[in-house]
Coordinates of C-alpha atoms and ligand atoms in Angstrom, one line a residue:
X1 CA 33.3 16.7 89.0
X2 CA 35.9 17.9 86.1
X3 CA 34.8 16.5 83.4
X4 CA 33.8 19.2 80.5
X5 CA 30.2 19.6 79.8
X6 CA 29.2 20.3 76.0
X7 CA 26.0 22.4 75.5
X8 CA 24.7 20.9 72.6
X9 CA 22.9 24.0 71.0
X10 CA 23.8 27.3 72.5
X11 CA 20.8 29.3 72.3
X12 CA 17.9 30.3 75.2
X13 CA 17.9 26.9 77.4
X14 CA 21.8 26.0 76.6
X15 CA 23.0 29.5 77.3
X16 CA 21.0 29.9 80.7
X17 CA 21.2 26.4 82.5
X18 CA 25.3 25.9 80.5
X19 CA 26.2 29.8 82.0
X20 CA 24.5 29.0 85.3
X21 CA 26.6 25.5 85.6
X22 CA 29.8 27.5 84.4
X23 CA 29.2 30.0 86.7
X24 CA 28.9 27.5 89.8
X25 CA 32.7 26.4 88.6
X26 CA 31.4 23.6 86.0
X27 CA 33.7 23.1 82.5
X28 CA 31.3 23.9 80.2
X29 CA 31.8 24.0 76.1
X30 CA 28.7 25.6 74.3
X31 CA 28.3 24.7 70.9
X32 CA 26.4 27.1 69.3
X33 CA 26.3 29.1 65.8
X34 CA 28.7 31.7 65.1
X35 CA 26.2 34.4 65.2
X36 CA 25.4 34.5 68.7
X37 CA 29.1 33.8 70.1
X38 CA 29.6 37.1 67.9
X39 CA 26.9 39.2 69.5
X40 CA 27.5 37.6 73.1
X41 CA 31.3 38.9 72.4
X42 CA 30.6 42.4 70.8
X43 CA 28.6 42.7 74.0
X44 CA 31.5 42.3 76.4
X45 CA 30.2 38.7 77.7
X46 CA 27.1 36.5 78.6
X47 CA 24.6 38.6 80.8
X48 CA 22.3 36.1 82.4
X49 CA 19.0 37.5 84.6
X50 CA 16.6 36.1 86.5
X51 CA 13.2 36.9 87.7
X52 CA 13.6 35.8 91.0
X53 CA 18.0 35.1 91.9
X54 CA 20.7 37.0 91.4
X55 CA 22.0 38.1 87.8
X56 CA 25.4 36.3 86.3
X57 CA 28.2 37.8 84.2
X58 CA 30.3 35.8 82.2
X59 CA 33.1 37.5 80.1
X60 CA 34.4 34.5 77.8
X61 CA 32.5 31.4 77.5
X62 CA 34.3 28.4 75.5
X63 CA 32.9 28.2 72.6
X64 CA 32.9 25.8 69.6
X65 CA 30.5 25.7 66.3
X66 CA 31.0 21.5 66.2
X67 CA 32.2 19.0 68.6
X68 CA 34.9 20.8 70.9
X69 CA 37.9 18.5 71.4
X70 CA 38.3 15.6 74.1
X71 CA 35.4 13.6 75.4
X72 CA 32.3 15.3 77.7
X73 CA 31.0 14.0 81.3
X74 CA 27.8 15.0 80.3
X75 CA 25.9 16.4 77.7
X76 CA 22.7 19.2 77.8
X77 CA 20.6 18.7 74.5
X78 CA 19.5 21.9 74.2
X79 CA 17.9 22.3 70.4
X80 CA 15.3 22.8 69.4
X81 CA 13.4 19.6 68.3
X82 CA 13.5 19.2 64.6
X83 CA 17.1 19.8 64.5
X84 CA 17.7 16.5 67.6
X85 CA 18.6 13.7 64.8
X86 CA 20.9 16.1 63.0
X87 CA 23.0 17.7 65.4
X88 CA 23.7 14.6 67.7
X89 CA 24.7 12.5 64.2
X90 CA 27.1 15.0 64.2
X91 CA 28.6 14.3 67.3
X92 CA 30.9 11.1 67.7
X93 CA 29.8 10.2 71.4
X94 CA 32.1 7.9 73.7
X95 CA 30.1 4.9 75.0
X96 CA 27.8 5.2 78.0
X97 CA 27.8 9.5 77.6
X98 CA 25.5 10.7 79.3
X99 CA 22.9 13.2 77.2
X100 CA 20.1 14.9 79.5
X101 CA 17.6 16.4 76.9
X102 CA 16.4 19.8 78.2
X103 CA 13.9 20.0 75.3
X104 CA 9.9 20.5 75.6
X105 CA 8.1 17.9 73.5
X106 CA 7.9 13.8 74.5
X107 CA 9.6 12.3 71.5
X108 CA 13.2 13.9 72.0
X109 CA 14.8 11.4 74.3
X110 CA 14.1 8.8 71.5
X111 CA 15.1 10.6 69.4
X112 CA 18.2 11.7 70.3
X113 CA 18.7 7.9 71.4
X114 CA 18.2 6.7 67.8
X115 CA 20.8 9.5 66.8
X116 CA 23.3 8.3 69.1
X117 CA 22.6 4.4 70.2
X118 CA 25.9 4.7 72.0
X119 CA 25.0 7.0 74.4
X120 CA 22.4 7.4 77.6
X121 CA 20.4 9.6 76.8
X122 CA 18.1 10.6 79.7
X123 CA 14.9 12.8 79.3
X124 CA 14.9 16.4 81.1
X125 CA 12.0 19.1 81.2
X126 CA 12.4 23.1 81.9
X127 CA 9.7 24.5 83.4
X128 CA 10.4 27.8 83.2
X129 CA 10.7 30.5 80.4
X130 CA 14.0 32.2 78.7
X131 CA 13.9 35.2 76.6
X132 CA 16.8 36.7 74.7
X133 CA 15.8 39.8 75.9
X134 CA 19.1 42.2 74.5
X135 CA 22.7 41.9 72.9
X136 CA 24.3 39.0 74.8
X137 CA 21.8 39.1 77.4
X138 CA 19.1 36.1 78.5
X139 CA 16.6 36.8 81.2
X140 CA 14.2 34.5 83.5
X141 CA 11.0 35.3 83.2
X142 CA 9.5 32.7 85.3
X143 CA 10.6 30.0 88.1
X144 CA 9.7 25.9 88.5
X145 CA 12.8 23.2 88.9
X146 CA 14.3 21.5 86.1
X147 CA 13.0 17.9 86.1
X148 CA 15.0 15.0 84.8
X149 CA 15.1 10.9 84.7
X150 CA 16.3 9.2 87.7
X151 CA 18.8 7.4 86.9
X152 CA 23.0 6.6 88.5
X153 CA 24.8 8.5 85.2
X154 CA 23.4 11.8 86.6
X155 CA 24.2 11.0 90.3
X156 CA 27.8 12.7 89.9
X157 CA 26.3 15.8 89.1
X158 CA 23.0 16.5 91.2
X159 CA 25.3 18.5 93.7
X160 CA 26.8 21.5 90.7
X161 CA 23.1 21.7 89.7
X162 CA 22.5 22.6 93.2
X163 CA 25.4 24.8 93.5
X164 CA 24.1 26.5 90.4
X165 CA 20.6 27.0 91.7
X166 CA 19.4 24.7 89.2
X167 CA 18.6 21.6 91.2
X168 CA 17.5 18.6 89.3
X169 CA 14.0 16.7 90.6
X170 CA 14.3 13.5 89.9
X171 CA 11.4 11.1 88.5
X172 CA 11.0 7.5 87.6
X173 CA 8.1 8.3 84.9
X174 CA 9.6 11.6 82.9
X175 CA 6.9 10.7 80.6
X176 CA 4.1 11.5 82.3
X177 CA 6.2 14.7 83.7
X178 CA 6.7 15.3 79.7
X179 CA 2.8 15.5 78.8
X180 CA 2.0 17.8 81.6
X181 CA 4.2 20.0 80.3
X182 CA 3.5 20.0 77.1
X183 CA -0.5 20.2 78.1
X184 CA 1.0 23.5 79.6
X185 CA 2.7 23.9 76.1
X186 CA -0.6 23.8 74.5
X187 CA -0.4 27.4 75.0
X188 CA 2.7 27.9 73.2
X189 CA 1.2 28.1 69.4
X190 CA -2.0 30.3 70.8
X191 CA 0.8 32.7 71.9
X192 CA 2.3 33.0 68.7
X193 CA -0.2 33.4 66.9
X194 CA -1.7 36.4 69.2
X195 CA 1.3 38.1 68.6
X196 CA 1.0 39.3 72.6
X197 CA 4.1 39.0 75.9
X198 CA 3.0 35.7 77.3
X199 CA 1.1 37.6 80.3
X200 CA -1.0 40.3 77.8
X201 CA -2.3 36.9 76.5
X202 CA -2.7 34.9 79.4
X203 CA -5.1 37.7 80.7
X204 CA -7.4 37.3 77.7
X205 CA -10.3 35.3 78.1
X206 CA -10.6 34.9 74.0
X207 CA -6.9 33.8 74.1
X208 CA -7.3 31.7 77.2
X209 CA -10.7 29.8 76.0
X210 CA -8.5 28.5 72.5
X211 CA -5.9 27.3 74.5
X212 CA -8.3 25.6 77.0
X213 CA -9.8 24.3 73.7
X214 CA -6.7 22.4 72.6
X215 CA -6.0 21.2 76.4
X216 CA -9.8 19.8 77.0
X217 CA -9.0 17.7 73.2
X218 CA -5.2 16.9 74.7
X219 CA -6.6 15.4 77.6
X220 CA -9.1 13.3 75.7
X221 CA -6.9 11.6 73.9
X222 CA -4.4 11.2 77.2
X223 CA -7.3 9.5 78.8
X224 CA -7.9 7.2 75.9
X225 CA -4.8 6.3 75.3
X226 CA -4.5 5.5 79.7
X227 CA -1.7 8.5 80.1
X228 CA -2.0 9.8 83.3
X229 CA -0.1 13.6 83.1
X230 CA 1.9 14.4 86.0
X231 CA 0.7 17.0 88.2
X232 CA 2.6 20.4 87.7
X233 CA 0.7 22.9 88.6
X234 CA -1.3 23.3 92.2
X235 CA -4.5 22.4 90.1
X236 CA -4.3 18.6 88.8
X237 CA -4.0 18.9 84.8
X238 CA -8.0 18.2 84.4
X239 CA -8.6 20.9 85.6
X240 CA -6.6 23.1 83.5
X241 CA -9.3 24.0 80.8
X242 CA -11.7 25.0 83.5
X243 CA -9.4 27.4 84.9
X244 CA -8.2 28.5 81.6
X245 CA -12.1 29.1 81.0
X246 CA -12.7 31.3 84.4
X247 CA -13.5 34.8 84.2
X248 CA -10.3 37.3 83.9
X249 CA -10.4 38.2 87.9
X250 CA -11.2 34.9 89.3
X251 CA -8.5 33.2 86.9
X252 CA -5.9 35.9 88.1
X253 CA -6.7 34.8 91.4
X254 CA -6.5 31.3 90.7
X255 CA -3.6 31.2 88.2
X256 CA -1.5 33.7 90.6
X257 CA 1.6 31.2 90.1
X258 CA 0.9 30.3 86.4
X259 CA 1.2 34.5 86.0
X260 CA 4.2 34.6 87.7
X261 CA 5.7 35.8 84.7
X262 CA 7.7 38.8 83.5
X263 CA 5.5 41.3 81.2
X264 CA 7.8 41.5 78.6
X265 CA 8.3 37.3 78.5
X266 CA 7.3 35.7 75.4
X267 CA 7.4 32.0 74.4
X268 CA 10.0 31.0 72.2
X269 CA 7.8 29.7 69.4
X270 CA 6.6 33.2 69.3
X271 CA 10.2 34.1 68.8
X272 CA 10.4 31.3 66.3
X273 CA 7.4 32.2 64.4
X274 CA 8.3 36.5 64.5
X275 CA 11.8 35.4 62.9
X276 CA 10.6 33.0 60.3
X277 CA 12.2 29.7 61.3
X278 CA 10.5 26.4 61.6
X279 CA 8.4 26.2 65.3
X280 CA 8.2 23.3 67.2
X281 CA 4.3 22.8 66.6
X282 CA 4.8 19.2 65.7
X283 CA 6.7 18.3 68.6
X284 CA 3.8 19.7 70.6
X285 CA 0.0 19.4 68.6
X286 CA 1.8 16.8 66.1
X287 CA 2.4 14.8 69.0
X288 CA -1.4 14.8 70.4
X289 CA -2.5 14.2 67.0
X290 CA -0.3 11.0 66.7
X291 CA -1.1 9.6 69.8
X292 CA -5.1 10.7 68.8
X293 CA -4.1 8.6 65.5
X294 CA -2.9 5.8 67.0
X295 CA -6.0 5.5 69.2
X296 CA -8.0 5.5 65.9
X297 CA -9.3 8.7 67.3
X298 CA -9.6 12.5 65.6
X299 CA -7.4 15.6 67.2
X300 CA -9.2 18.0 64.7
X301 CA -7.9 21.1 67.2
X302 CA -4.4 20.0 67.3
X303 CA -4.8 19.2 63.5
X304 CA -5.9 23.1 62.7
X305 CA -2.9 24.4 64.9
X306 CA -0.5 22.2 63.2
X307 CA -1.8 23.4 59.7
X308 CA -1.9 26.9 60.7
X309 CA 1.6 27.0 62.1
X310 CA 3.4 25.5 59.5
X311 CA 2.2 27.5 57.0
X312 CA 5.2 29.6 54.9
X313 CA 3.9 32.6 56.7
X314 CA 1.3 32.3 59.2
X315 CA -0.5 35.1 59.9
X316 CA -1.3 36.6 63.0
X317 CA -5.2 36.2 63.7
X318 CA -7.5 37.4 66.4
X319 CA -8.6 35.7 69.2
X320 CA -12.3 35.6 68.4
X321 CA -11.5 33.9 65.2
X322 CA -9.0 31.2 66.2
X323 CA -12.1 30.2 69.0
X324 CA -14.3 30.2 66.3
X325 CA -11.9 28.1 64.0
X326 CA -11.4 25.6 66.9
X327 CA -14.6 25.2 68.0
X328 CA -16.2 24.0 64.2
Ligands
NAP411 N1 13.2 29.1 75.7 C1 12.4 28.7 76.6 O1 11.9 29.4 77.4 C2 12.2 27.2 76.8 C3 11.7 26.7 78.0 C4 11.5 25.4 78.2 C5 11.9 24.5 77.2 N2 12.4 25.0 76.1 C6 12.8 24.0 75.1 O2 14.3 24.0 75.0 C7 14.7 23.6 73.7 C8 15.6 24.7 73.2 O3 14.8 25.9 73.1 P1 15.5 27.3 73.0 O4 14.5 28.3 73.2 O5 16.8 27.3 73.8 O6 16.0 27.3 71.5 P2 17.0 28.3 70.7 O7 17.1 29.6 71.5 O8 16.6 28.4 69.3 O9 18.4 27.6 70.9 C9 18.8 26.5 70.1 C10 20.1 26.9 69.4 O10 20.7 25.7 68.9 C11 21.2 26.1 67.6 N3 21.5 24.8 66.9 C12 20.6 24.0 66.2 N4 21.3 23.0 65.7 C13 22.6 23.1 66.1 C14 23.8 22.3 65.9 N5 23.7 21.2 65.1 N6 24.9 22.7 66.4 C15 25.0 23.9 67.2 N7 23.9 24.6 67.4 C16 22.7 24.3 66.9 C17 20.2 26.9 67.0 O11 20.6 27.6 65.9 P3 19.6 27.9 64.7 O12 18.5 28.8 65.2 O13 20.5 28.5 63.6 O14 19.1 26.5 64.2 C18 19.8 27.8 68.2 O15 20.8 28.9 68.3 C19 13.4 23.5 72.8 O16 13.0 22.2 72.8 C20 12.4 24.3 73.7 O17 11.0 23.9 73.5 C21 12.6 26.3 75.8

């Protein structure tokens, strides 16, 4: 397959899955802001790293700051969530293009679908974590397979996924595959807030019990609403706030593959939140609370994290407080 691929938002997810795919041979055009094509250049190329496979070099990527010239095979929306609407408006999409959506969240395929009615836009979901780690340089810090729609416009390019060690798992109901991750994601805003590497917090019992907190309300409202999550993780997603709730040594024992993570890794609301730009907090307890809403029901813990996050400067608070906060 030689049609170009346009990464559409060159930043963590673009630059890892786009330099893995350009890597395996793929044509692929990141569009990205001019900052980090400077910083990825000044550092001699794309340096790509992974937890578990083998690292990539890249030493020129093609790179464009709007729509590259000609027509894509397929494009990777890689943004973050608020800014879906605005960069595919941007983006004057040839009928039928495919868009896989590699965002976390539920709402972004429709989304991106109302941006660009023209196009097919398929829903995607990374399991695993990226972290701009250095100067040009974006490390794995944790494993899982990219999941995406099933669907014949992606069928041309299952086999360069492969090639790039990226294979795609297809599913006929990405939506329930898109609320257990973002049960999983619950975690997300706790992280930031704690101001710990995703691991350090993890191993908390304080941190852990607030996150369990939000999932035990998450799946509430899942039931009510008849949303059965996908199943992720070796435990079934009820039983995520009970193992989030086990003692430290038994839930390092039992999380062994949810720990699987590099110490350093953080989550990139975290990031988000350290460097002052907007987090994705309402694609994640804004969506609970919406679907809690349209039950006629009350998300009160998803409502506090929502507040909290989108403050002009949230502040960093302990763990013992943010339980006590979620639990009144
Ligand atoms: N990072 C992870 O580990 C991870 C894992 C799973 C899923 N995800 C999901 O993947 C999505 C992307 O996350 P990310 O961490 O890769 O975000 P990111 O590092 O912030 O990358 C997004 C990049 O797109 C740029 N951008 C925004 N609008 C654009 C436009 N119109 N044209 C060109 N570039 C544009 C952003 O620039 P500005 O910052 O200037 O806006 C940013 O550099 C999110 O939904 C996230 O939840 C992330």
């Amino acid at each position: 397959m030689n049609a170009p691929i346009w990464v559409l938002g060159a930043g963590a997810i673009g630059l890892f899955v786009g330099g893995r795919l350009a890597a395996a041979g793929a044509d692929v055009h990141f569009i990205g802001r001019a900052r980090l094509r400077d910083e990825i250049a000044q550092a001699g190329g794309l340096l790509l790293t992974d937890l578990e496979g083998p690292e990539h070099r890249l030493a020129a990527l093609q790179w464009h700051e709007a729509a590259p010239p000609g027509v894509p095979g397929l494009v990777l929306l890689c943004v973050k969530s608020g800014a879906t609407a605005s960069a595919l408006a941007d983006l004057a999409l040839p009928s039928g293009t495919p868009v896989l959506s590699l965002q976390n969240g539920v709402d972004n395929a429709r989304l991106a679908q109302q941006a660009a009615p023209q196009a097919r836009v398929l829903a995607g979901m990374v399991p695993f974590n990226v972290a701009h780690v250095g100067p040009g340089h974006w490390h794995r810090g944790s494993s899982g397979q990219l999941a995406a729609q099933e669907d014949a416009a992606l069928q041309p390019w299952l086999a360069l996924f492969e090639r790039a060690a990226l294979p795609l798992q297809l599913h006929r109901d990405m939506s329930a595959v898109q609320w257990a991750k973002l049960l999983l994601n619950l975690n997300n805003p706790v992280n930031a807030l704690s101001g710990l590497p995703l691991r350090a917090q993890l191993l908390d019992a304080d941190w852990r019990a607030c996150t369990a907190a939000l999932m035990a309300e998450a799946l509430q409202v899942l039931r009510a609403a008849g949303i059965r999550p996908a199943r992720l993780t070796p435990l079934p997603p009820g039983w995520l706030p009970a193992l989030m709730r086990l003692p430290t040594p038994l839930f390092e024992r039992l999380a062994a593959r949810m720990l699987r993570i590099d110490a350093q890794a953080r989550s990139s609301m975290a990031d988000d939140l350290a460097a002052g730009r907007p987090t994705e907090i309402d694609a994640l307890c804004g969506a609970v609370l919406r679907l809690a809403q349209a039950q006629g029901l009350q998300a009160p813990r998803q409502r506090l994290m929502v507040e909290l996050l989108s403050a002009p400067r949230p502040q960093p608070l302990n763990a013992q407080a943010l339980r006590q906060r979620l639990r009144a």
